[in-house]
Coordinates of C-alpha atoms and ligand atoms in Angstrom, one line a residue:
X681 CA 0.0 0.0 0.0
X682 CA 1.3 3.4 -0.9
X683 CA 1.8 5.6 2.2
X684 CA 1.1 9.4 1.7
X685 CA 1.7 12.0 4.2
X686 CA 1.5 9.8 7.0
X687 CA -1.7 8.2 6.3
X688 CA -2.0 4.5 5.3
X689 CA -3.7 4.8 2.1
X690 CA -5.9 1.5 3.5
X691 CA -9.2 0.3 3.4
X692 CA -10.2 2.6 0.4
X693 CA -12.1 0.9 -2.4
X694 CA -12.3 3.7 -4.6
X695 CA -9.2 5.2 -6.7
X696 CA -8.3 8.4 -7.8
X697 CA -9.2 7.8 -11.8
X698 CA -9.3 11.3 -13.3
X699 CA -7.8 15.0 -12.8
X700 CA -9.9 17.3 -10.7
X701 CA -12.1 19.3 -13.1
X702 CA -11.9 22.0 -9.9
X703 CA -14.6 25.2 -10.7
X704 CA -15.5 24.3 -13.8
X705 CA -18.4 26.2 -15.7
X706 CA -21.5 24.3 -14.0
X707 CA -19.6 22.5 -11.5
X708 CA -19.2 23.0 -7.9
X709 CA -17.1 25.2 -6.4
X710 CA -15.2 22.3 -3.9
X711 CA -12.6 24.1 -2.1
X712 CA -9.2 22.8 -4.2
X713 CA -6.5 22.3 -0.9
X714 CA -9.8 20.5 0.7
X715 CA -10.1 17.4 -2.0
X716 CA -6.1 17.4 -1.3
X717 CA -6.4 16.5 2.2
X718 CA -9.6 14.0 1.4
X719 CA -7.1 12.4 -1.5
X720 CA -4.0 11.8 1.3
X721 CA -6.5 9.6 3.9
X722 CA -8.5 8.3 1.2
X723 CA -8.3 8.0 -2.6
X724 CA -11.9 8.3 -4.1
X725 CA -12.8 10.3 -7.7
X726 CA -12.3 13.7 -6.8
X727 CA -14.6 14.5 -10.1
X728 CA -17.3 12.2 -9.0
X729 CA -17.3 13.7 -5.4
X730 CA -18.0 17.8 -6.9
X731 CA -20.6 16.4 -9.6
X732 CA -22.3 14.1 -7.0
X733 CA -23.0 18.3 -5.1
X734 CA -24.9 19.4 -8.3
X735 CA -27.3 16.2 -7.7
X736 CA -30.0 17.0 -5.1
X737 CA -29.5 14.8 -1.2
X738 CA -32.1 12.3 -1.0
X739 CA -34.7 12.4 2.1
X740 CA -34.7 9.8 4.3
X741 CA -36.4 9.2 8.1
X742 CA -35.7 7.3 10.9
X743 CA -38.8 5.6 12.4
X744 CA -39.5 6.0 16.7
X745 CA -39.7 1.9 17.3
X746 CA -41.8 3.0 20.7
X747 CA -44.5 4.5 17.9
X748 CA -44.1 2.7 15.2
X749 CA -45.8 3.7 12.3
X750 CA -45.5 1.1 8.6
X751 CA -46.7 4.4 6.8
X752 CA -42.9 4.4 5.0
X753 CA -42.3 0.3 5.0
X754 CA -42.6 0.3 1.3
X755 CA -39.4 2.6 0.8
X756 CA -36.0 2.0 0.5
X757 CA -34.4 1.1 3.6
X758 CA -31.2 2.7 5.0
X759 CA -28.5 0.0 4.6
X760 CA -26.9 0.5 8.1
X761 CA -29.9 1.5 10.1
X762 CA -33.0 -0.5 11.1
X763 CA -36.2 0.9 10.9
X764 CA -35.0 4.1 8.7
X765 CA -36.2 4.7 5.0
X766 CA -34.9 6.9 2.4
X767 CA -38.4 9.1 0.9
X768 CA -38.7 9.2 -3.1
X769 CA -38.9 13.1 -2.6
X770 CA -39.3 15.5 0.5
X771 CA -42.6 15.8 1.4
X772 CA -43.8 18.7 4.1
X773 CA -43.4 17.3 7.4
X774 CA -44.8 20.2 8.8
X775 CA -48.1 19.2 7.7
X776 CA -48.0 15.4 9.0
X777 CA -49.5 14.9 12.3
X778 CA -46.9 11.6 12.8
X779 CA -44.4 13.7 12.7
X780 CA -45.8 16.1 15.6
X781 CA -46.2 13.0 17.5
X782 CA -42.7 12.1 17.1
X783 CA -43.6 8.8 15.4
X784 CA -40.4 9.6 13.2
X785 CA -37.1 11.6 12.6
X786 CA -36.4 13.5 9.9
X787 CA -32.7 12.2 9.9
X788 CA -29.9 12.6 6.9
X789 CA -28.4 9.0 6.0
X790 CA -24.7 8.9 6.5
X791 CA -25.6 10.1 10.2
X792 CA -27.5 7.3 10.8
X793 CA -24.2 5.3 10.8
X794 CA -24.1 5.8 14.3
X795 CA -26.7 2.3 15.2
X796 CA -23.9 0.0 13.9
X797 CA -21.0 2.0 15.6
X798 CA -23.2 1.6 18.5
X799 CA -24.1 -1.9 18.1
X800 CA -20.7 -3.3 17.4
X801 CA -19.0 -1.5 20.1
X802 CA -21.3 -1.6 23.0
X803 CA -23.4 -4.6 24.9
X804 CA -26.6 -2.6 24.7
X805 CA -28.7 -5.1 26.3
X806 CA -27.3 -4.0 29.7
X807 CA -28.1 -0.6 31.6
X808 CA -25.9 2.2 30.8
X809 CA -25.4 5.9 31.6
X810 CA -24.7 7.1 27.8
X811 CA -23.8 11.1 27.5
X812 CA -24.4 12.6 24.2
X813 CA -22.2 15.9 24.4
X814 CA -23.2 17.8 21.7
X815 CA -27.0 16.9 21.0
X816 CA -28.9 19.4 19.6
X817 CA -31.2 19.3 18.1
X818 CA -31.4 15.7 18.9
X819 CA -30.6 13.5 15.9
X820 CA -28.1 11.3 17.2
X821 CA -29.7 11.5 20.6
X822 CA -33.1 10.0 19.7
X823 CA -31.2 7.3 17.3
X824 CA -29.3 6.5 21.0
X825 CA -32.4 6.5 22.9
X826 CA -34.0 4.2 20.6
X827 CA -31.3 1.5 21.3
X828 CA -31.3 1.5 25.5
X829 CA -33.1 -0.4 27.9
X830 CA -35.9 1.5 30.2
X831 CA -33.3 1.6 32.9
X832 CA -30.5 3.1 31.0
X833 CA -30.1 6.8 31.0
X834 CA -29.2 9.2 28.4
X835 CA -28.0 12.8 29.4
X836 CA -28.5 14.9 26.2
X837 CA -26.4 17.7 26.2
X838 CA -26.1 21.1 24.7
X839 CA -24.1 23.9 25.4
X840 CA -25.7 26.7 23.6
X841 CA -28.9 27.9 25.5
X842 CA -30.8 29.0 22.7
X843 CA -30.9 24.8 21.2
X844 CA -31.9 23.3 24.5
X845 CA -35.4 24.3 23.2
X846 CA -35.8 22.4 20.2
X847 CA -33.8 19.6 21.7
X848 CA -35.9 19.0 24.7
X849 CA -38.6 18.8 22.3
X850 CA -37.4 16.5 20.1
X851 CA -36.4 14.3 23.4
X852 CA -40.0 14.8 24.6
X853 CA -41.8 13.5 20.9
X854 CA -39.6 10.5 21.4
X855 CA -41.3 9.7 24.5
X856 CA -39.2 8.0 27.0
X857 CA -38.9 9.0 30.6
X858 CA -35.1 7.4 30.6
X859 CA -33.5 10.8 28.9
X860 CA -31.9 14.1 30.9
X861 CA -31.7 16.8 28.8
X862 CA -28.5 19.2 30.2
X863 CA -27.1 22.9 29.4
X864 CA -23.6 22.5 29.9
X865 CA -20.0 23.2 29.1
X866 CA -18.2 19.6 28.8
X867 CA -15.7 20.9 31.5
X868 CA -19.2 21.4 33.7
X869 CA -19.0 17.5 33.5
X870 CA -15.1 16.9 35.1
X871 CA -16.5 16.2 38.6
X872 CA -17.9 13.3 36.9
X873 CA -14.6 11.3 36.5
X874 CA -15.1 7.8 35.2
X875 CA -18.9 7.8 35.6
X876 CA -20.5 7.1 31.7
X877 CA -20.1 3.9 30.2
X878 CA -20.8 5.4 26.6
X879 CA -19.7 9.0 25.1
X880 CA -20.7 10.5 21.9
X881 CA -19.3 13.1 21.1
X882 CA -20.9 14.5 17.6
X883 CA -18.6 17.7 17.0
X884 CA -18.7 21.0 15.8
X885 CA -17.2 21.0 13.0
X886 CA -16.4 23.0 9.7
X887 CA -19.1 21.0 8.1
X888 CA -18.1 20.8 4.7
X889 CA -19.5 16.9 4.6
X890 CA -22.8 18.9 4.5
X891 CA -21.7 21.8 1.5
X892 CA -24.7 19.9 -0.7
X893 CA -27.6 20.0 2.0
X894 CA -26.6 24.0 3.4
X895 CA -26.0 25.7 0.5
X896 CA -24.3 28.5 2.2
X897 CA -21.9 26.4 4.1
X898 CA -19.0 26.5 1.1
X899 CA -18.8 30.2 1.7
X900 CA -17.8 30.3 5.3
X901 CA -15.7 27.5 5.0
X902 CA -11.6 28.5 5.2
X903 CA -9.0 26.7 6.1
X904 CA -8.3 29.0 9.4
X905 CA -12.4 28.2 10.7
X906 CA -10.9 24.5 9.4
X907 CA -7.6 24.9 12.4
X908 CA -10.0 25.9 15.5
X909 CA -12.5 23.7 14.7
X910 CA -10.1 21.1 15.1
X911 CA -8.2 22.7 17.7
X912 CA -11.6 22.8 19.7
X913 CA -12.6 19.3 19.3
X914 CA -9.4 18.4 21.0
X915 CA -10.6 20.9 24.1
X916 CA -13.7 19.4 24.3
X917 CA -12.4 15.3 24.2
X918 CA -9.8 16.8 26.4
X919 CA -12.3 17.8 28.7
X920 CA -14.6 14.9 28.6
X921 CA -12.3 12.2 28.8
X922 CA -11.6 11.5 31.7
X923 CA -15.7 10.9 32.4
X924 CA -15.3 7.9 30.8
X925 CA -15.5 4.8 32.6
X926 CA -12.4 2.5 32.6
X927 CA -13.7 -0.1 29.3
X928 CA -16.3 2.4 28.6
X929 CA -16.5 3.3 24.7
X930 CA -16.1 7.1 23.1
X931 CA -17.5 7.8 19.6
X932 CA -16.5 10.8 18.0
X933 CA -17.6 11.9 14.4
X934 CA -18.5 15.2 12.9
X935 CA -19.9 16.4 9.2
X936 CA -16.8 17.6 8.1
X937 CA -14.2 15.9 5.3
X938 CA -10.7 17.5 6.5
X939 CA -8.3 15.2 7.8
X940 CA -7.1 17.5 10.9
X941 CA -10.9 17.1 12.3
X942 CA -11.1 13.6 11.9
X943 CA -8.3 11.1 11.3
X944 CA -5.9 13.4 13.1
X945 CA -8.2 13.6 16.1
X946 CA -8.3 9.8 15.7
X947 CA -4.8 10.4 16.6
X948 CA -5.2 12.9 19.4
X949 CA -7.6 10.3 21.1
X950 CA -5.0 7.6 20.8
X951 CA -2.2 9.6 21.7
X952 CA -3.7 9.6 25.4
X953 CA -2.8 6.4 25.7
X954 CA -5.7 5.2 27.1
X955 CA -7.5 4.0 24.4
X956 CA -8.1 1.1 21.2
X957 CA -9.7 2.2 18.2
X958 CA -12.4 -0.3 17.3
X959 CA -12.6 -1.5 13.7
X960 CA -15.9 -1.8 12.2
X961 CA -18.0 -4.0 9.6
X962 CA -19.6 -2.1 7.5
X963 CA -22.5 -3.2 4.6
X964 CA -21.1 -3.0 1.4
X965 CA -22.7 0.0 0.5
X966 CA -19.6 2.2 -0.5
X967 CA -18.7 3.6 3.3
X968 CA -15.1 4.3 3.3
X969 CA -12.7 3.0 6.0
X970 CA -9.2 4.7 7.0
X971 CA -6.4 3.8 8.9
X972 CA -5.0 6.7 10.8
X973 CA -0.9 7.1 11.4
X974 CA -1.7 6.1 14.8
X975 CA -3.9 3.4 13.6
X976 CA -7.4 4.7 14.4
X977 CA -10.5 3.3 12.1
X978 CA -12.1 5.6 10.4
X979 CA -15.4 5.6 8.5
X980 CA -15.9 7.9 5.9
X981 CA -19.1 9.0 3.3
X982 CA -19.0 10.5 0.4
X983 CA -22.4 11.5 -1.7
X984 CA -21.0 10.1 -4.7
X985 CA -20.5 6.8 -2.8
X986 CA -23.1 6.2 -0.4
X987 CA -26.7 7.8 -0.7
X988 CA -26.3 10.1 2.3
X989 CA -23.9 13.5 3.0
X990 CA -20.9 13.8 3.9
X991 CA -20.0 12.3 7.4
X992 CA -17.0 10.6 9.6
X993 CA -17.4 8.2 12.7
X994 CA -14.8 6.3 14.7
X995 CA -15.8 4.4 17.8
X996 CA -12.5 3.8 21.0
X997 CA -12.8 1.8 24.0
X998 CA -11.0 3.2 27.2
X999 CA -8.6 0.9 28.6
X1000 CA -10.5 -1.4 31.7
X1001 CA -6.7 -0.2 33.5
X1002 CA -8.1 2.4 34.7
X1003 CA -8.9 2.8 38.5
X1004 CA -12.7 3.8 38.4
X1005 CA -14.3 6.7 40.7
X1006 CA -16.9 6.5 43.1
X1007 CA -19.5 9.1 43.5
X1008 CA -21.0 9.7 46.5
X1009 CA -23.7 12.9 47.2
X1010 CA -24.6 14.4 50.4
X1011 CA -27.6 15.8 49.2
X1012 CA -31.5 14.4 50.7
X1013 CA -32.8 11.7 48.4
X1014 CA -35.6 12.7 45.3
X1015 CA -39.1 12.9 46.9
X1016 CA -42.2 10.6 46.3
X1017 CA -45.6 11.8 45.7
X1018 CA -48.1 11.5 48.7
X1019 CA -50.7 8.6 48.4
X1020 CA -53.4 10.9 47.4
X1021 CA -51.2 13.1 44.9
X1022 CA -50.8 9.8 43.3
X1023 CA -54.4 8.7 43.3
X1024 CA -54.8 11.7 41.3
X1025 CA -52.2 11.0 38.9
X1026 CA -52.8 7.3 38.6
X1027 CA -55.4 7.5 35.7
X1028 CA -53.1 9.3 33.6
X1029 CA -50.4 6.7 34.0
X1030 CA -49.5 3.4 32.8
X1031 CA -49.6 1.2 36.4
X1032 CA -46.2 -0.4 35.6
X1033 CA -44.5 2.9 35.9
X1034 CA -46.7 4.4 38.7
X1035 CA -43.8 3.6 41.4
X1036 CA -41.5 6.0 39.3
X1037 CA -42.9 9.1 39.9
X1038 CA -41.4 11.3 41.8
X1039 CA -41.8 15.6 43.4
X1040 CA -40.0 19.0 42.9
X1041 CA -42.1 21.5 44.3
X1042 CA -45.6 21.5 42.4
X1043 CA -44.4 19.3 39.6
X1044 CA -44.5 15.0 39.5
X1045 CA -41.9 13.8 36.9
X1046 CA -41.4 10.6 35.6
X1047 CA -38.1 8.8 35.7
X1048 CA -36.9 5.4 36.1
X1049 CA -34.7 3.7 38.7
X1050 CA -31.5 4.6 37.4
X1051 CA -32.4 8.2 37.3
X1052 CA -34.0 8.3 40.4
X1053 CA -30.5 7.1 42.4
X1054 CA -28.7 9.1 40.3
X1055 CA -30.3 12.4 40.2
X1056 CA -29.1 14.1 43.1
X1057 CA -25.4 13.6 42.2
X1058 CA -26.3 14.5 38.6
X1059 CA -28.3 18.3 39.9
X1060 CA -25.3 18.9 42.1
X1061 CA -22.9 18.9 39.0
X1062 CA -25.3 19.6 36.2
X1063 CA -28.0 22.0 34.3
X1064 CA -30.8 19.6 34.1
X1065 CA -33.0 21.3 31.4
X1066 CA -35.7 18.3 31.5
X1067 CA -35.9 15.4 33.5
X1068 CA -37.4 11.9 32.2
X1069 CA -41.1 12.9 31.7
X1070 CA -42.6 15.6 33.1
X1071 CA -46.1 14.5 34.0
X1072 CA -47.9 17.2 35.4
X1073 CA -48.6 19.4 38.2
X1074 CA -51.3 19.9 41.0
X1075 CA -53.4 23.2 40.9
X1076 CA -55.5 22.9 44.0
X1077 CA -57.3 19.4 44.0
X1078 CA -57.0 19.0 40.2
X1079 CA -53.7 17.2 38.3
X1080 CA -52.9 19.2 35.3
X1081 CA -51.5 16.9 32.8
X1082 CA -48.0 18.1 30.8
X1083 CA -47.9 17.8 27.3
X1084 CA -44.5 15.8 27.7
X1085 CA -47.3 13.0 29.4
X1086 CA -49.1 13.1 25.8
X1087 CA -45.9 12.1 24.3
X1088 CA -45.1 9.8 26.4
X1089 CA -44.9 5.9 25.7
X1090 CA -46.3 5.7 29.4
X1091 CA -49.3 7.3 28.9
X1092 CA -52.4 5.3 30.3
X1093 CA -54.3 4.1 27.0
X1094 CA -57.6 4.0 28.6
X1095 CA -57.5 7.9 29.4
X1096 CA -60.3 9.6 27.3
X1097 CA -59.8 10.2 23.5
X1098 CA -60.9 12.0 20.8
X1099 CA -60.3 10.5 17.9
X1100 CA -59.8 13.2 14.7
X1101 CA -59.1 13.5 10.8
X1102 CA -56.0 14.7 9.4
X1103 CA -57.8 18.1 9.1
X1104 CA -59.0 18.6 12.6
X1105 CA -55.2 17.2 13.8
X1106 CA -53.7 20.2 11.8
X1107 CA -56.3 22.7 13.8
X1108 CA -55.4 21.2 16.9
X1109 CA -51.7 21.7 16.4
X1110 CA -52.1 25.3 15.3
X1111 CA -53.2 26.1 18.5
X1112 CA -56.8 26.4 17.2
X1113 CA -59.9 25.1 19.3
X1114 CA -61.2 22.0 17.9
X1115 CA -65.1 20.4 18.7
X1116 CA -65.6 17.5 20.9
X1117 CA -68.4 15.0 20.3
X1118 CA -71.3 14.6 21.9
X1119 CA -69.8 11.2 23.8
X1120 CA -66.7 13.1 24.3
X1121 CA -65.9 13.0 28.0
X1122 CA -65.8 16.3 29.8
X1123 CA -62.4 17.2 31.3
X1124 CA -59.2 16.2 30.2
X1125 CA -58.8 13.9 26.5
X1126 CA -56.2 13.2 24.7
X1127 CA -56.5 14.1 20.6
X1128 CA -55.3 10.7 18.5
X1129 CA -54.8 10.8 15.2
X1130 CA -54.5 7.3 13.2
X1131 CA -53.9 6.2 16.8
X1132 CA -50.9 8.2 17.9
X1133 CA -51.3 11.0 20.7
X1134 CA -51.0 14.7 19.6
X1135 CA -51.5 16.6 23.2
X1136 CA -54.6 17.4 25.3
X1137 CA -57.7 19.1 24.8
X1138 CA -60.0 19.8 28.2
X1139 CA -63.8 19.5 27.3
X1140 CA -65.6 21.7 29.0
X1141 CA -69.0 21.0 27.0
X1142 CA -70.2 23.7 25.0
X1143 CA -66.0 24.4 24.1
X1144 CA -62.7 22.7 24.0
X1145 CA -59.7 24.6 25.7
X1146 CA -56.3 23.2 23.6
X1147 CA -53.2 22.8 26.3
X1148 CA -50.5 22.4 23.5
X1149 CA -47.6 24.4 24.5
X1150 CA -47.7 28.3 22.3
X1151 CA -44.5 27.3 21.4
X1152 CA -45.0 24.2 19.7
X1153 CA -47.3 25.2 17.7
X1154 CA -47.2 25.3 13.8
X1155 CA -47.3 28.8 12.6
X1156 CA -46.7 28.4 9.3
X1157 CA -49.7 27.9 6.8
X1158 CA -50.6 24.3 6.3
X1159 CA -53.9 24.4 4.1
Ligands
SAM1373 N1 -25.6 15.7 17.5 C1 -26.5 16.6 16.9 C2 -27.6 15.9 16.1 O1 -27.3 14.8 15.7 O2 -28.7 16.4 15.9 C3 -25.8 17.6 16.0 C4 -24.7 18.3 16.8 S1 -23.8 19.5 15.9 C5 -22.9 18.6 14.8 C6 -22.7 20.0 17.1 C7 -23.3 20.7 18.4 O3 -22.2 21.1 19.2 C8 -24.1 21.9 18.1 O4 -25.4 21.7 18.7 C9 -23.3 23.0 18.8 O5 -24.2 23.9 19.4 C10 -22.5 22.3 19.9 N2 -21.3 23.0 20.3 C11 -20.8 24.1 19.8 N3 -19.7 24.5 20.4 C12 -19.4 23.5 21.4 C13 -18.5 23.3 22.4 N4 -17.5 24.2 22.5 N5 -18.6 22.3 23.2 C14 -19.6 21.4 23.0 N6 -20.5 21.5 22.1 C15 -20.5 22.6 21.3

């Protein structure tokens, strides 16, 4: 194998056949010193790569197994991803009530990746604290909640306020109670030495793997933004690190293509000396793999390759070596619910989970066990944005029900319904009053459409008041 600027040009079944045809009149303008670097980890058709940007990125969603929905099963699937379809042509989510009941993700390809990275490298049967470090708005993190046992948790995180939003939300559609959503730095997380058995760490990157989907994402691209980014995802793995348990696996990828923010931070993960890169099988469906200098696995997409964007993953296990750290908090233990606070609750809640319910002030949340003995070490340390579910709160003598409860997988399915058309589901998630029937129950009722919960509705006879959140609803016009 020829050896090119230290990288082991290995594992690449695609060969440079042709000159670059760079800025051609109708091409794409690919940044020239870019497909360099690309060509010294990895030869692939530098020609096929720029043309395969004038073709448009297919669609493609990843299904909620906890909803599941067949509306798609006819479509093409995604290769390394179960349950996920690419979509002949984008349709408008906006207007599909499914998609408001988080029955589905709306999920680029290559990204997708991330189910065998996780499969092959972790024993997912078993309960696991899994941080996802850079989440929003939640594509990778619904993907990883969709693989973990009830009693696993999953601390989404997000460092920038202003994305916690749409990422809670998206955590909330999927509908488990096992996920933490947090507002943190990653050094915010260095009291937690040794503590998560899984990290992801999805950087931010120069994001050129994603030039075809953003259009305008060619024009800030230099090679300087190119140097911090790379610089910064060594800070951040610097940082978070050491919260990885001893045998614990890290999974790093971003959206970009330059070598110094991938196969070099391959590298700087090695170089630590605490870790083995993992080598993965992939389906033979054009992914790419490279062999760092240090010897970290790499897997690459190309669009001109694989039907999907531009994307890299590697996946390291920590050595087991390491001494592991005990954590130990001196703060009281989570509160329970009175008997009667639950009495009220109970008919909103599946009775299998009715035991995990716990109190902060006015509000009953629901977690499971894991979460429960964990959360006082995690509020000490951490900005919990959203815990598990949050079921509801007590106003007086009457339980309020949270639209995070209509969402949830736990929600008891004998609670009163009202059944509606695709048309009276697009009303109802504008914000706009809908009509009960005659039979409709007075008080609180869910709003199903083809059998999936949308959010509440209180019938107060003559008039239906809508509870879904202002701020979830559709704005835009949908007639
Ligand atoms: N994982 C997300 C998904 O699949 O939907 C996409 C994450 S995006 C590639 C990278 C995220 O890192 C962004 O949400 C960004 O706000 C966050 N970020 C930016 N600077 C960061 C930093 N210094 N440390 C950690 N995260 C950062």
């Amino acid at each position: 194998m020829p050896k090119q600027q230290g990288y082991l040009m290995f594992g690449c079944r695609y060969w440079l056949t042709s000159t670059l045809s760079m800025n051609s009149p109708g091409s794409f303008n690919f940044p020239e010193t870019l497909l360099k670097d690309i060509q010294q980890v990895c030869s692939i058709n530098g020609d096929e790569l720029i043309q395969a940007h004038n073709i448009d990125q297919p669609v493609s969603i990843r299904i909620n197994p906890f909803k599941p929905i067949t509306d798609f099963n006819s479509m093409e699937p995604v290769a390394w991803c179960e349950k996920s379809f690419y979509l002949p042509q984008r349709i408008p989510f906006i207007k599909d009530p499914l998609f408001h009941a988080g029955c589905y993700y709306v999920q680029e390809a290559s990204s997708m990746f991330l189910e065998t990275a996780l499969k092959q490298s972790v024993d997912l049967s078993k309960d696991l604290i899994v941080l996802d470090l850079c989440a929003a708005p939640g594509g990778k993190s619904t993907l990883i909640n969709s693989l973990l046992t009830d009693n696993s948790i999953l601390i989404s995180n997000e460092v920038i306020k202003t994305r916690i939003g749409p990422l809670a939300e998206n955590m909330s559609k999927w509908g488990r109670n096992n996920c933490l959503v947090t507002n943190n730095d990653p050094k915010d997380f260095t009291p937690l030495e040794t503590y998560f058995d899984v990290i992801v760490v999805d950087a931010p990157c120069s994001g050129s793997g994603l030039f075809r989907k953003q259009e305008d994402a060619i024009e800030h691209w230099s090679e300087e933004n190119v140097l911090h980014c790379s610089q910064r995802q060594q800070r951040i793995l610097e940082d978070i690190i050491p919260c990885l348990k001893p045998g614990g696996v890290l999974i790093y990828s971003t959206c970009s293509y330059s070598s110094s923010e991938n196969e070099q931070i391959g590298d700087f993960i090695l170089s630590t000396g605490n870790f083995t890169a993992i080598k993965l099988e992939r389906p033979d469906s054009g992914i790419v793999e490279t062999i760092s200098e240090k010897g970290s696995y790499g897997y690459r997409f190309f669009p001109h390759l694989v039907k999907g964007e531009g994307f890299f993953i590697a996946a390291f296990q920590k050595s087991h070596e390491e001494p592991e750290v005990s954590h130990y908090t001196k703060k009281k233990l989570v509160t329970k619910p009175a008997k009667e606070e639950l009495n009220l609750i109970a008919p909103f809640l599946s009775e299998s989970v009715l035991n995990m319910v716990i109190k902060q002030k006015e509000n009953f949340f629901l977690v499971n066990e894991t979460i429960a003995s964990e959360l006082n070490l995690l509020l000490e340390h951490l900005n919990i944005r959203k815990k598990g579910t949050l079921i509801g709160e007590l106003k007086g003598k009457d339980f309020i029900p949270n639209h995070e409860l209509a969402l949830s997988v736990h929600l008891n399915a004998s609670v009163s319904e009202l059944d509606v058309d695709e048309e009276n589901a697009l009303v109802f998630l504008k914000k706009s009053d809908i009509k009960a029937r005659p039979e409709t129950p007075r008080g609180f009722c869910i709003v199903r459409y083809k059998d999936k919960a949308l959010g509440w509705i209180k019938n107060i006879g003559n008039r239906t008041n809508n509870y879904l959140p202002k701020e979830w609803r559709i704005l835009t016009d949908v007639s």
